Amino acid sequence: MDKKILNKFKAVLKKEQLKLTKQRHAVLANMIKSKGHRECDEIYDQLKSNGENVSRATVYRTVAILEKYGFLRKLELGDGRARYEYKLGLDHHDHMVCIECGQIIEFVNSEIELLQDKICIDMNFKLVRHIHQLFGVCEICQN
Amino acid sequence: MDKKILNKFKAVLKKEQLKLTKQRHAVLANMIKSKGHRECDEIYDQLKSNGENVSRATVYRTVAILEKYGFLRKLELGDGRARYEYKLGLDHHDHMVCIECGQIIEFVNSEIELLQDKICIDMNFKLVRHIHQLFGVCEICQN
DNA sequence: TTTAGTATTGAGAATTAATCTCAATAAAAT
DNA sequence: ATTTTATTGAGATTAATTCTCAATACTAAA
């Protein structure tokens, strides 16, 4: 794992009086390696098949820590399962979701981001995070 | 209940070979009356305490129909419970959610809507619905 | 490096929103 | 009024997630 990331993780853990365990390391490493929009069970299965010993409960717990400290972003796509994507140091984007095939497409629009910030300033709302998801039919599924 | 709305509901039901039952009427009437961002259990409890006989299962079933045909909008605020708001004939808005007190504030921004439409056109994505939620700390909770 | 102190883990139970089942019932069509 | 068809309700079921707690693994201090 990249040393900078690992050091940041160590720093966060120390600050919060948490310990760096094999399991936590494995979950973070796995998220960094296979970028995507991933369910906990998927992460769990993949670690298992790599022979790494991590329980489902620990995956859930770790992913929550990683989200809290900005390593991961949690996505709720409305199908009852949370997804996580690695985000540390990457540019912000939002998501389009195809309601036919489930494909997730990323989009970026800085104008929208600016307008969003402005709304929050105007309404004296301290923005922490946001969700902007477009649901519809992707190019492929339209044919 | 407003006659226009009722007639539209009747038309939808007929087209889908569904029947207009006391229960369906009660759920719709309740949603129209008490506008807000409502959980199914809340709707259920309120109907119960009004002496109206509707089961939890029927509330869930009815709310799904009403969403499908544009009477209601479903909100997923990331707390694992779906909310519904009455929307028929009302202007579109999105939501800010205070992560301290849970308050839901509505906001409107037509510029963002336009940009959003443009993105979809550019990417050849047929937009059906969208979610745009801002999570942060509201004015009151900042003090 | 050993020990003492504290946090973490895993297996399975518990929780919880939402959905499903199916016999009894109610609405619509004839 | 009768027949046909959809709906309802009670409770069982599902499925994602969280919880429990004894056994285990990390960390810091001696």
CSV table of C-alpha atoms (C1' of nucleotides) in Angstrom, one decimal:
chain,number,residue,atom,x,y,z
A,1,MET,CA,0.0,0.0,0.0
A,2,ASP,CA,1.1,3.5,-0.8
A,3,LYS,CA,3.1,4.8,2.2
A,4,LYS,CA,1.3,8.2,2.4
A,5,ILE,CA,-2.1,6.6,2.6
A,6,LEU,CA,-0.9,4.1,5.1
A,7,ASN,CA,0.6,6.9,7.3
A,8,LYS,CA,-2.6,8.9,7.1
A,9,PHE,CA,-4.6,5.8,8.1
A,10,LYS,CA,-2.2,5.2,11.0
A,11,ALA,CA,-2.5,8.8,12.1
A,12,VAL,CA,-6.3,8.7,12.1
A,13,LEU,CA,-6.3,5.4,14.0
A,14,LYS,CA,-3.9,6.7,16.6
A,15,LYS,CA,-5.9,9.9,17.1
A,16,GLU,CA,-9.0,7.9,17.7
A,17,GLN,CA,-7.3,5.3,19.9
A,18,LEU,CA,-8.0,2.6,17.4
A,19,LYS,CA,-5.5,-0.2,16.5
A,20,LEU,CA,-4.0,-1.1,13.1
A,21,THR,CA,-5.1,-4.6,12.6
A,22,LYS,CA,-4.5,-7.0,9.7
A,23,GLN,CA,-8.2,-6.9,8.9
A,24,ARG,CA,-8.4,-3.1,8.7
A,25,HIS,CA,-5.3,-3.0,6.6
A,26,ALA,CA,-6.7,-5.7,4.3
A,27,VAL,CA,-10.0,-3.8,3.8
A,28,LEU,CA,-8.3,-0.5,3.0
A,29,ALA,CA,-5.8,-2.2,0.7
A,30,ASN,CA,-8.6,-4.0,-1.2
A,31,MET,CA,-10.6,-0.8,-1.6
A,32,ILE,CA,-7.6,1.0,-3.0
A,33,LYS,CA,-6.8,-1.7,-5.4
A,34,SER,CA,-10.1,-2.4,-6.9
A,35,LYS,CA,-11.7,1.0,-7.4
A,36,GLY,CA,-15.4,0.9,-8.1
A,37,HIS,CA,-18.7,1.1,-6.4
A,38,ARG,CA,-18.6,-1.8,-4.0
A,39,GLU,CA,-21.0,-3.6,-1.7
A,40,CYS,CA,-19.7,-4.9,1.7
A,41,ASP,CA,-20.5,-8.4,0.8
A,42,GLU,CA,-18.5,-8.1,-2.4
A,43,ILE,CA,-15.5,-6.8,-0.4
A,44,TYR,CA,-16.0,-9.7,2.0
A,45,ASP,CA,-16.1,-12.3,-0.7
A,46,GLN,CA,-13.1,-11.0,-2.4
A,47,LEU,CA,-11.0,-10.9,0.8
A,48,LYS,CA,-12.1,-14.4,1.6
A,49,SER,CA,-11.2,-15.8,-1.9
A,50,ASN,CA,-7.8,-14.1,-1.5
A,51,GLY,CA,-7.4,-16.2,1.6
A,52,GLU,CA,-7.5,-13.1,3.9
A,53,ASN,CA,-9.3,-13.7,7.2
A,54,VAL,CA,-11.9,-11.0,7.7
A,55,SER,CA,-15.4,-11.4,8.9
A,56,ARG,CA,-18.4,-9.7,7.5
A,57,ALA,CA,-18.9,-7.7,10.7
A,58,THR,CA,-15.4,-6.4,10.5
A,59,VAL,CA,-15.8,-5.4,6.9
A,60,TYR,CA,-18.9,-3.3,7.9
A,61,ARG,CA,-17.1,-1.9,10.8
A,62,THR,CA,-14.0,-0.9,8.9
A,63,VAL,CA,-15.8,0.6,6.0
A,64,ALA,CA,-17.7,2.8,8.4
A,65,ILE,CA,-14.4,4.1,9.9
A,66,LEU,CA,-12.9,4.6,6.5
A,67,GLU,CA,-15.9,6.6,5.4
A,68,LYS,CA,-15.9,8.7,8.6
A,69,TYR,CA,-12.3,9.8,8.0
A,70,GLY,CA,-12.6,10.5,4.3
A,71,PHE,CA,-10.9,7.4,2.7
A,72,LEU,CA,-14.2,6.2,1.3
A,73,ARG,CA,-17.5,7.6,0.1
A,74,LYS,CA,-20.7,5.9,0.8
A,75,LEU,CA,-23.3,5.7,-2.0
A,76,GLU,CA,-26.9,4.9,-1.5
A,77,LEU,CA,-28.4,4.0,-4.8
A,78,GLY,CA,-31.8,3.2,-3.6
A,79,ASP,CA,-31.6,-0.5,-3.8
A,80,GLY,CA,-31.2,-1.1,-0.1
A,81,ARG,CA,-27.5,-1.9,-0.3
A,82,ALA,CA,-24.8,0.6,0.5
A,83,ARG,CA,-21.9,0.9,-1.9
A,84,TYR,CA,-18.5,2.4,-1.1
A,85,GLU,CA,-15.9,3.9,-3.4
A,86,TYR,CA,-12.4,4.9,-2.7
A,87,LYS,CA,-12.1,8.7,-2.8
A,88,LEU,CA,-9.0,9.9,-1.0
A,89,GLY,CA,-7.1,12.4,-3.2
A,90,LEU,CA,-9.4,11.8,-6.2
A,91,ASP,CA,-11.5,14.5,-7.9
A,92,HIS,CA,-15.1,14.7,-6.9
A,93,HIS,CA,-17.8,13.3,-9.1
A,94,ASP,CA,-21.4,12.3,-8.9
A,95,HIS,CA,-23.3,9.4,-10.4
A,96,MET,CA,-25.8,8.5,-13.0
A,97,VAL,CA,-27.5,5.2,-12.5
A,98,CYS,CA,-29.2,3.2,-15.3
A,99,ILE,CA,-32.5,1.9,-14.1
A,100,GLU,CA,-32.4,-0.9,-16.7
A,101,CYS,CA,-29.0,-2.4,-16.3
A,102,GLY,CA,-27.7,-0.9,-13.1
A,103,GLN,CA,-24.6,0.6,-14.7
A,104,ILE,CA,-23.1,3.4,-12.7
A,105,ILE,CA,-21.7,6.3,-14.7
A,106,GLU,CA,-19.7,9.1,-13.1
A,107,PHE,CA,-20.1,12.7,-14.0
A,108,VAL,CA,-18.4,15.9,-13.0
A,109,ASN,CA,-19.9,19.4,-13.2
A,110,SER,CA,-18.1,22.2,-11.4
A,111,GLU,CA,-20.9,24.8,-12.2
A,112,ILE,CA,-23.3,22.7,-10.3
A,113,GLU,CA,-20.9,22.4,-7.4
A,114,LEU,CA,-20.5,26.1,-7.3
A,115,LEU,CA,-24.3,26.7,-7.4
A,116,GLN,CA,-24.7,24.2,-4.6
A,117,ASP,CA,-22.1,26.0,-2.5
A,118,LYS,CA,-23.8,29.3,-3.1
A,119,ILE,CA,-27.2,27.9,-2.0
A,120,CYS,CA,-25.7,26.7,1.2
A,121,ILE,CA,-24.0,30.1,1.9
A,122,ASP,CA,-27.2,31.9,1.2
A,123,MET,CA,-29.2,29.7,3.5
A,124,ASN,CA,-26.5,29.6,6.2
A,125,PHE,CA,-26.2,25.9,5.9
A,126,LYS,CA,-22.8,24.3,6.6
A,127,LEU,CA,-22.4,21.8,3.8
A,128,VAL,CA,-20.6,18.6,4.8
A,129,ARG,CA,-21.4,16.2,2.0
A,130,HIS,CA,-23.9,15.8,-0.8
A,131,ILE,CA,-25.6,13.2,-3.0
A,132,HIS,CA,-26.5,14.1,-6.6
A,133,GLN,CA,-27.7,11.1,-8.5
A,134,LEU,CA,-29.4,10.9,-11.8
A,135,PHE,CA,-31.6,7.9,-12.5
A,136,GLY,CA,-32.6,7.1,-16.0
A,137,VAL,CA,-31.8,4.9,-19.0
A,138,CYS,CA,-28.3,4.7,-20.3
A,139,GLU,CA,-27.3,5.0,-24.0
A,140,ILE,CA,-26.9,1.2,-24.4
A,141,CYS,CA,-30.2,0.4,-22.9
A,142,GLN,CA,-32.1,2.8,-25.1
A,143,ASN,CA,-31.4,0.6,-28.1
B,1,MET,CA,-60.5,14.9,-1.4
B,2,ASP,CA,-60.1,17.3,-4.3
B,3,LYS,CA,-62.1,15.9,-7.2
B,4,LYS,CA,-59.4,16.4,-9.8
B,5,ILE,CA,-56.9,14.4,-7.8
B,6,LEU,CA,-59.4,11.7,-7.1
B,7,ASN,CA,-60.4,11.4,-10.7
B,8,LYS,CA,-56.8,11.1,-11.7
B,9,PHE,CA,-56.3,8.4,-9.2
B,10,LYS,CA,-59.4,6.6,-10.4
B,11,ALA,CA,-58.1,6.8,-14.0
B,12,VAL,CA,-54.7,5.4,-13.1
B,13,LEU,CA,-56.3,2.6,-11.2
B,14,LYS,CA,-58.7,1.7,-14.0
B,15,LYS,CA,-55.9,1.8,-16.5
B,16,GLU,CA,-53.9,-0.6,-14.4
B,17,GLN,CA,-56.9,-2.8,-13.5
B,18,LEU,CA,-56.6,-1.9,-9.9
B,19,LYS,CA,-59.5,-1.2,-7.6
B,20,LEU,CA,-60.3,1.9,-5.6
B,21,THR,CA,-60.5,0.6,-2.0
B,22,LYS,CA,-61.1,2.4,1.2
B,23,GLN,CA,-57.5,1.8,2.2
B,24,ARG,CA,-56.0,3.2,-0.9
B,25,HIS,CA,-58.3,6.2,-0.7
B,26,ALA,CA,-57.3,6.7,3.0
B,27,VAL,CA,-53.6,6.6,2.3
B,28,LEU,CA,-53.8,9.1,-0.5
B,29,ALA,CA,-56.1,11.4,1.4
B,30,ASN,CA,-53.7,11.3,4.4
B,31,MET,CA,-50.7,12.1,2.2
B,32,ILE,CA,-52.5,15.1,0.7
B,33,LYS,CA,-53.6,16.5,4.0
B,34,SER,CA,-50.4,16.2,5.9
B,35,LYS,CA,-47.7,17.3,3.6
B,36,GLY,CA,-44.2,16.5,4.7
B,37,HIS,CA,-41.5,13.9,4.5
B,38,ARG,CA,-43.2,10.9,5.9
B,39,GLU,CA,-42.2,7.3,6.8
B,40,CYS,CA,-44.6,4.5,6.1
B,41,ASP,CA,-44.9,3.7,9.8
B,42,GLU,CA,-45.9,7.3,10.5
B,43,ILE,CA,-48.6,7.1,7.9
B,44,TYR,CA,-49.8,3.8,9.3
B,45,ASP,CA,-49.9,5.1,12.9
B,46,GLN,CA,-51.7,8.2,11.9
B,47,LEU,CA,-54.4,6.3,10.0
B,48,LYS,CA,-54.8,3.9,12.9
B,49,SER,CA,-55.2,6.7,15.4
B,50,ASN,CA,-57.9,8.2,13.1
B,51,GLY,CA,-59.7,4.9,13.4
B,52,GLU,CA,-59.1,4.0,9.8
B,53,ASN,CA,-58.4,0.4,9.2
B,54,VAL,CA,-55.3,0.0,7.1
B,55,SER,CA,-52.5,-2.5,7.6
B,56,ARG,CA,-48.9,-1.8,7.4
B,57,ALA,CA,-48.5,-4.0,4.3
B,58,THR,CA,-51.2,-2.0,2.6
B,59,VAL,CA,-49.6,1.3,3.4
B,60,TYR,CA,-46.3,0.0,1.8
B,61,ARG,CA,-48.2,-1.3,-1.2
B,62,THR,CA,-50.3,1.8,-1.7
B,63,VAL,CA,-47.4,4.2,-1.4
B,64,ALA,CA,-45.5,2.3,-4.1
B,65,ILE,CA,-48.4,2.7,-6.5
B,66,LEU,CA,-48.7,6.3,-5.7
B,67,GLU,CA,-45.1,6.8,-6.3
B,68,LYS,CA,-45.1,4.9,-9.6
B,69,TYR,CA,-47.9,7.2,-10.9
B,70,GLY,CA,-46.5,10.5,-9.8
B,71,PHE,CA,-48.6,11.3,-6.8
B,72,LEU,CA,-45.8,10.9,-4.4
B,73,ARG,CA,-42.0,11.2,-4.5
B,74,LYS,CA,-39.8,8.8,-2.6
B,75,LEU,CA,-36.9,10.2,-0.6
B,76,GLU,CA,-33.9,8.2,0.6
B,77,LEU,CA,-32.2,10.2,3.2
B,78,GLY,CA,-29.6,7.6,4.1
B,79,ASP,CA,-31.0,6.5,7.4
B,80,GLY,CA,-32.5,3.2,6.0
B,81,ARG,CA,-36.1,4.4,6.0
B,82,ALA,CA,-37.9,5.6,2.9
B,83,ARG,CA,-39.8,8.9,3.1
B,84,TYR,CA,-42.6,10.0,0.9
B,85,GLU,CA,-43.9,13.4,0.0
B,86,TYR,CA,-46.9,14.5,-1.9
B,87,LYS,CA,-45.8,16.1,-5.2
B,88,LEU,CA,-48.6,16.1,-7.7
B,89,GLY,CA,-49.0,19.5,-9.2
B,90,LEU,CA,-46.4,21.0,-6.9
B,91,ASP,CA,-43.1,22.7,-8.0
B,92,HIS,CA,-40.0,20.6,-8.0
B,93,HIS,CA,-37.6,21.0,-5.1
B,94,ASP,CA,-34.7,19.2,-3.6
B,95,HIS,CA,-33.6,18.7,0.0
B,96,MET,CA,-31.0,19.8,2.6
B,97,VAL,CA,-30.8,17.6,5.6
B,98,CYS,CA,-29.4,18.7,8.9
B,99,ILE,CA,-27.1,15.9,10.3
B,100,GLU,CA,-27.5,17.3,13.8
B,101,CYS,CA,-31.3,17.6,14.2
B,102,GLY,CA,-32.6,15.8,11.2
B,103,GLN,CA,-34.5,18.8,9.9
B,104,ILE,CA,-35.3,18.7,6.2
B,105,ILE,CA,-35.2,22.0,4.3
B,106,GLU,CA,-36.4,22.3,0.7
B,107,PHE,CA,-34.5,24.2,-1.9
B,108,VAL,CA,-35.1,25.1,-5.5
B,109,ASN,CA,-32.6,26.0,-8.1
B,110,SER,CA,-33.6,26.0,-11.7
B,111,GLU,CA,-30.0,26.7,-13.0
B,112,ILE,CA,-28.9,23.4,-11.5
B,113,GLU,CA,-31.9,21.6,-13.1
B,114,LEU,CA,-30.9,23.0,-16.4
B,115,LEU,CA,-27.3,22.0,-16.1
B,116,GLN,CA,-28.5,18.6,-15.0
B,117,ASP,CA,-30.6,18.2,-18.1
B,118,LYS,CA,-27.7,19.3,-20.3
B,119,ILE,CA,-25.4,16.7,-18.8
B,120,CYS,CA,-28.0,14.0,-19.6
B,121,ILE,CA,-28.4,15.3,-23.2
B,122,ASP,CA,-24.7,15.4,-23.7
B,123,MET,CA,-24.2,11.9,-22.4
B,124,ASN,CA,-27.3,10.5,-24.2
B,125,PHE,CA,-28.8,9.5,-20.9
B,126,LYS,CA,-32.6,9.5,-20.6
B,127,LEU,CA,-33.3,11.1,-17.3
B,128,VAL,CA,-36.2,9.8,-15.3
B,129,ARG,CA,-35.7,11.1,-11.8
B,130,HIS,CA,-33.0,12.5,-9.7
B,131,ILE,CA,-31.9,12.9,-6.1
B,132,HIS,CA,-30.0,16.0,-5.0
B,133,GLN,CA,-29.5,16.1,-1.3
B,134,LEU,CA,-27.2,18.4,0.7
B,135,PHE,CA,-26.1,17.1,4.1
B,136,GLY,CA,-24.7,19.5,6.7
B,137,VAL,CA,-25.5,21.6,9.7
B,138,CYS,CA,-28.5,23.9,9.7
B,139,GLU,CA,-28.5,27.5,10.9
B,140,ILE,CA,-30.0,26.6,14.2
B,141,CYS,CA,-27.7,23.8,15.0
B,142,GLN,CA,-24.6,25.9,14.3
B,143,ASN,CA,-25.3,27.9,17.4
C,1,DT,C1',10.6,-8.5,25.3
C,2,DT,C1',7.5,-9.4,28.7
C,3,DT,C1',3.6,-7.7,30.7
C,4,DA,C1',-0.4,-5.2,31.4
C,5,DG,C1',-3.9,-2.7,29.6
C,6,DT,C1',-7.1,-1.9,26.0
C,7,DA,C1',-9.2,-2.5,21.6
C,8,DT,C1',-10.7,-5.9,18.1
C,9,DT,C1',-12.3,-9.8,16.2
C,10,DG,C1',-15.6,-13.5,14.7
C,11,DA,C1',-19.7,-16.4,14.9
C,12,DG,C1',-24.0,-16.2,15.2
C,13,DA,C1',-28.0,-13.9,17.3
C,14,DA,C1',-30.7,-9.7,17.0
C,15,DT,C1',-32.7,-5.9,14.6
C,16,DT,C1',-35.4,-3.6,11.3
C,17,DA,C1',-37.5,-2.0,7.1
C,18,DA,C1',-39.7,-3.9,3.6
C,19,DT,C1',-41.9,-7.8,1.1
C,20,DC,C1',-44.4,-12.0,0.7
C,21,DT,C1',-48.2,-15.6,1.5
C,22,DC,C1',-52.7,-17.0,1.2
C,23,DA,C1',-57.3,-17.5,2.9
C,24,DA,C1',-61.0,-14.3,3.7
C,25,DT,C1',-63.1,-10.2,1.8
C,26,DA,C1',-64.4,-6.4,-1.1
C,27,DA,C1',-64.9,-4.1,-5.5
C,28,DA,C1',-66.2,-4.2,-10.4
C,29,DA,C1',-68.3,-6.3,-14.2
C,30,DT,C1',-71.9,-8.8,-16.1
D,1,DA,C1',-77.8,-10.5,-7.8
D,2,DT,C1',-74.1,-13.1,-9.2
D,3,DT,C1',-69.7,-13.9,-10.9
D,4,DT,C1',-65.1,-12.6,-11.6
D,5,DT,C1',-61.1,-10.6,-10.1
D,6,DA,C1',-58.2,-7.9,-7.2
D,7,DT,C1',-57.2,-6.6,-2.3
D,8,DT,C1',-56.6,-7.0,2.3
D,9,DG,C1',-54.5,-8.3,6.9
D,10,DA,C1',-51.8,-11.1,10.1
D,11,DG,C1',-48.0,-12.8,10.6
D,12,DA,C1',-44.1,-15.2,8.4
D,13,DT,C1',-40.0,-14.1,5.6
D,14,DT,C1',-36.2,-11.8,3.7
D,15,DA,C1',-32.0,-9.3,3.6
D,16,DA,C1',-28.8,-5.8,4.9
D,17,DT,C1',-26.8,-4.3,8.8
D,18,DT,C1',-25.7,-4.1,13.7
D,19,DC,C1',-24.9,-6.2,18.1
D,20,DT,C1',-23.0,-9.4,21.8
D,21,DC,C1',-19.3,-11.1,24.3
D,22,DA,C1',-15.7,-14.4,25.1
D,23,DA,C1',-11.3,-15.2,22.9
D,24,DT,C1',-7.6,-12.8,20.7
D,25,DA,C1',-4.4,-9.4,19.0
D,26,DC,C1',-2.3,-4.8,19.2
D,27,DT,C1',0.3,-1.1,21.8
D,28,DA,C1',2.8,1.1,25.1
D,29,DA,C1',5.3,1.0,29.2
D,30,DA,C1',8.6,-1.2,32.2
